[in-house]
Amino acid sequence: MTRGEGRTTPEWGQVPGTSRRLLPTPTPTPTPTPAPPLSGAPIALYDPEGHLDRELPLDRASHERMVKAVLGWPADPGLRPADLEQIILRLTGAAHVVADDIRHAAEQLTDGHTARTRAAAVLAEAWHRLAADRQETVACARDRARLVRTLYEHLNHLTAAAPRHPVKPL
């Protein structure tokens, strides 16, 4: 045996020309498969890139219930900070989804349409308000709730202004 060489075992390898030994390569552990969702339980999806845009139906009823509840709070609703943060996150997500629906509905209108112009202004204001730093305060939750309510009102105007395409019989 010469200097720099040593014995090797099947699970260890010798680096040629050195006395260093390679550690065995760990076998990858299989990733656990996620448990199936509970039947009837709502599923919240995290989709920051917007891959699921327009794929899932808008849960308007739950958004409107949350808006009504938040705007009806007393000055101090007595929530834990973590609960308040989750409410604000949910309202922020709802605002993003409704704003995207407004954008999509406005794209269906002609360029000079009044509702399309109004939608552009509403969306600019919404993006401005959503870009502001989120704070875990009751005032922030109320602001997000008012924004969601306003966005739904504008979505109603847009869908009323959308051209109706009659279905042609076969």
CSV table of C-alpha atoms in Angstrom, one decimal:
chain,number,residue,atom,x,y,z
A,1,MET,CA,0.0,0.0,0.0
A,2,THR,CA,1.3,3.4,-0.9
A,3,ARG,CA,0.8,6.7,0.8
A,4,GLY,CA,-2.6,8.2,0.1
A,5,GLU,CA,-4.2,4.9,-0.5
A,6,GLY,CA,-6.3,3.1,1.9
A,7,ARG,CA,-8.7,0.3,2.2
A,8,THR,CA,-12.2,0.8,0.9
A,9,THR,CA,-15.4,-0.9,1.8
A,10,PRO,CA,-18.2,-1.5,-0.7
A,11,GLU,CA,-20.3,1.4,0.8
A,12,TRP,CA,-17.4,3.8,0.9
A,13,GLY,CA,-15.3,5.0,-2.1
A,14,GLN,CA,-11.7,6.2,-2.2
A,15,VAL,CA,-11.1,9.5,-4.0
A,16,PRO,CA,-8.3,8.6,-6.5
A,17,GLY,CA,-4.9,10.2,-5.6
A,18,THR,CA,-5.9,11.3,-2.1
A,19,SER,CA,-6.5,9.7,1.3
A,20,ARG,CA,-10.0,11.1,1.4
A,21,ARG,CA,-12.9,8.8,1.4
A,22,LEU,CA,-16.3,9.5,0.0
A,23,LEU,CA,-19.3,9.2,2.2
A,24,PRO,CA,-22.0,6.8,1.0
A,25,THR,CA,-24.7,8.4,-1.1
A,26,PRO,CA,-27.8,8.5,1.0
A,27,THR,CA,-30.8,6.9,-0.7
A,28,PRO,CA,-33.6,9.4,-1.2
A,29,THR,CA,-36.5,9.0,1.2
A,30,PRO,CA,-39.8,8.8,-0.6
A,31,THR,CA,-41.9,11.8,-0.2
A,32,PRO,CA,-45.1,11.1,1.7
A,33,THR,CA,-48.3,11.3,-0.4
A,34,PRO,CA,-50.7,13.9,1.0
A,35,ALA,CA,-53.7,12.7,2.7
A,36,PRO,CA,-56.9,12.9,0.7
A,37,PRO,CA,-59.0,16.0,1.7
A,38,LEU,CA,-61.9,15.5,4.1
A,39,SER,CA,-65.1,15.0,2.4
A,40,GLY,CA,-67.1,18.2,2.2
A,41,ALA,CA,-64.4,20.3,3.8
A,42,PRO,CA,-63.4,23.5,1.9
A,43,ILE,CA,-59.8,23.5,0.6
A,44,ALA,CA,-57.7,26.6,0.5
A,45,LEU,CA,-55.1,26.7,-2.2
A,46,TYR,CA,-51.9,28.8,-2.2
A,47,ASP,CA,-51.4,30.0,-5.8
A,48,PRO,CA,-49.2,33.1,-5.8
A,49,GLU,CA,-48.3,32.8,-9.5
A,50,GLY,CA,-52.0,32.6,-10.5
A,51,HIS,CA,-51.9,29.3,-12.3
A,52,LEU,CA,-55.4,28.5,-11.2
A,53,ASP,CA,-56.9,31.8,-12.4
A,54,ARG,CA,-60.3,31.3,-13.8
A,55,GLU,CA,-60.2,27.5,-12.9
A,56,LEU,CA,-62.0,27.6,-9.6
A,57,PRO,CA,-65.4,29.2,-9.0
A,58,LEU,CA,-65.5,32.4,-7.0
A,59,ASP,CA,-66.7,31.7,-3.4
A,60,ARG,CA,-68.7,34.9,-3.3
A,61,ALA,CA,-71.1,34.0,-0.5
A,62,SER,CA,-68.3,33.3,2.0
A,63,HIS,CA,-66.5,36.5,1.0
A,64,GLU,CA,-69.6,38.5,1.5
A,65,ARG,CA,-70.3,36.9,4.9
A,66,MET,CA,-66.8,37.7,6.0
A,67,VAL,CA,-67.0,41.3,4.8
A,68,LYS,CA,-70.3,41.8,6.6
A,69,ALA,CA,-68.9,40.3,9.8
A,70,VAL,CA,-65.7,42.4,9.7
A,71,LEU,CA,-67.6,45.6,9.0
A,72,GLY,CA,-69.9,44.8,11.9
A,73,TRP,CA,-67.1,44.4,14.5
A,74,PRO,CA,-67.0,46.6,17.6
A,75,ALA,CA,-63.9,48.7,18.0
A,76,ASP,CA,-62.1,45.8,19.7
A,77,PRO,CA,-63.4,42.5,18.5
A,78,GLY,CA,-61.1,40.7,21.0
A,79,LEU,CA,-59.4,38.5,18.4
A,80,ARG,CA,-56.0,36.9,18.8
A,81,PRO,CA,-53.3,38.5,16.5
A,82,ALA,CA,-53.0,35.2,14.6
A,83,ASP,CA,-56.7,35.1,13.9
A,84,LEU,CA,-56.8,38.7,12.8
A,85,GLU,CA,-53.9,38.0,10.5
A,86,GLN,CA,-55.7,35.1,8.9
A,87,ILE,CA,-58.8,37.2,8.3
A,88,ILE,CA,-56.8,39.9,6.7
A,89,LEU,CA,-55.0,37.4,4.5
A,90,ARG,CA,-58.3,35.9,3.4
A,91,LEU,CA,-59.7,39.3,2.6
A,92,THR,CA,-56.6,40.2,0.7
A,93,GLY,CA,-56.8,37.0,-1.3
A,94,ALA,CA,-60.5,37.6,-2.1
A,95,ALA,CA,-59.7,41.1,-3.3
A,96,HIS,CA,-57.0,39.8,-5.6
A,97,VAL,CA,-59.4,37.2,-7.1
A,98,VAL,CA,-62.3,39.7,-7.5
A,99,ALA,CA,-59.9,42.2,-9.1
A,100,ASP,CA,-58.8,39.6,-11.5
A,101,ASP,CA,-62.4,38.8,-12.4
A,102,ILE,CA,-63.0,42.5,-13.0
A,103,ARG,CA,-60.0,42.7,-15.3
A,104,HIS,CA,-61.3,39.7,-17.2
A,105,ALA,CA,-64.8,41.1,-17.5
A,106,ALA,CA,-63.5,44.5,-18.6
A,107,GLU,CA,-61.4,42.8,-21.4
A,108,GLN,CA,-64.7,41.6,-22.8
A,109,LEU,CA,-65.9,45.1,-23.4
A,110,THR,CA,-64.9,47.4,-26.3
A,111,ASP,CA,-62.0,49.9,-25.7
A,112,GLY,CA,-64.1,53.0,-25.4
A,113,HIS,CA,-66.8,51.5,-23.2
A,114,THR,CA,-67.5,53.6,-20.1
A,115,ALA,CA,-67.6,50.5,-17.8
A,116,ARG,CA,-64.2,49.4,-19.1
A,117,THR,CA,-62.7,52.8,-18.4
A,118,ARG,CA,-64.3,52.8,-14.9
A,119,ALA,CA,-62.9,49.3,-14.3
A,120,ALA,CA,-59.4,50.5,-15.2
A,121,ALA,CA,-59.6,53.2,-12.5
A,122,VAL,CA,-61.1,50.8,-9.9
A,123,LEU,CA,-58.3,48.3,-10.6
A,124,ALA,CA,-55.6,50.9,-10.3
A,125,GLU,CA,-57.0,52.0,-6.9
A,126,ALA,CA,-57.3,48.4,-5.8
A,127,TRP,CA,-53.7,47.5,-6.8
A,128,HIS,CA,-52.6,50.6,-5.0
A,129,ARG,CA,-54.4,49.7,-1.8
A,130,LEU,CA,-53.3,46.1,-2.0
A,131,ALA,CA,-49.7,47.1,-2.5
A,132,ALA,CA,-49.7,48.9,0.9
A,133,ASP,CA,-48.0,47.1,3.7
A,134,ARG,CA,-50.4,44.8,5.5
A,135,GLN,CA,-50.8,45.5,9.2
A,136,GLU,CA,-52.5,43.1,11.7
A,137,THR,CA,-55.0,45.7,12.9
A,138,VAL,CA,-58.7,46.0,12.9
A,139,ALA,CA,-58.5,49.1,10.7
A,140,CYS,CA,-56.6,47.1,8.1
A,141,ALA,CA,-59.1,44.3,8.2
A,142,ARG,CA,-62.0,46.8,7.7
A,143,ASP,CA,-60.1,48.5,4.9
A,144,ARG,CA,-59.7,45.1,3.1
A,145,ALA,CA,-63.4,44.3,3.7
A,146,ARG,CA,-64.5,47.6,2.2
A,147,LEU,CA,-62.2,47.0,-0.8
A,148,VAL,CA,-63.7,43.5,-1.4
A,149,ARG,CA,-67.3,45.0,-1.1
A,150,THR,CA,-66.4,47.7,-3.6
A,151,LEU,CA,-64.8,45.3,-6.0
A,152,TYR,CA,-67.9,43.1,-6.0
A,153,GLU,CA,-70.1,46.1,-6.7
A,154,HIS,CA,-68.0,47.0,-9.7
A,155,LEU,CA,-68.0,43.4,-10.9
A,156,ASN,CA,-71.8,43.5,-10.8
A,157,HIS,CA,-71.7,46.6,-13.0
A,158,LEU,CA,-69.4,45.0,-15.4
A,159,THR,CA,-71.4,41.8,-15.7
A,160,ALA,CA,-74.5,43.9,-16.3
A,161,ALA,CA,-72.7,45.9,-19.0
A,162,ALA,CA,-71.2,42.8,-20.7
A,163,PRO,CA,-72.7,42.2,-24.2
A,164,ARG,CA,-75.1,39.3,-24.3
A,165,HIS,CA,-74.3,36.8,-27.0
A,166,PRO,CA,-77.4,34.8,-28.0
A,167,VAL,CA,-76.9,31.1,-28.4
A,168,LYS,CA,-77.6,30.0,-32.0
A,169,PRO,CA,-79.6,26.9,-32.4
A,170,LEU,CA,-77.9,23.9,-34.0
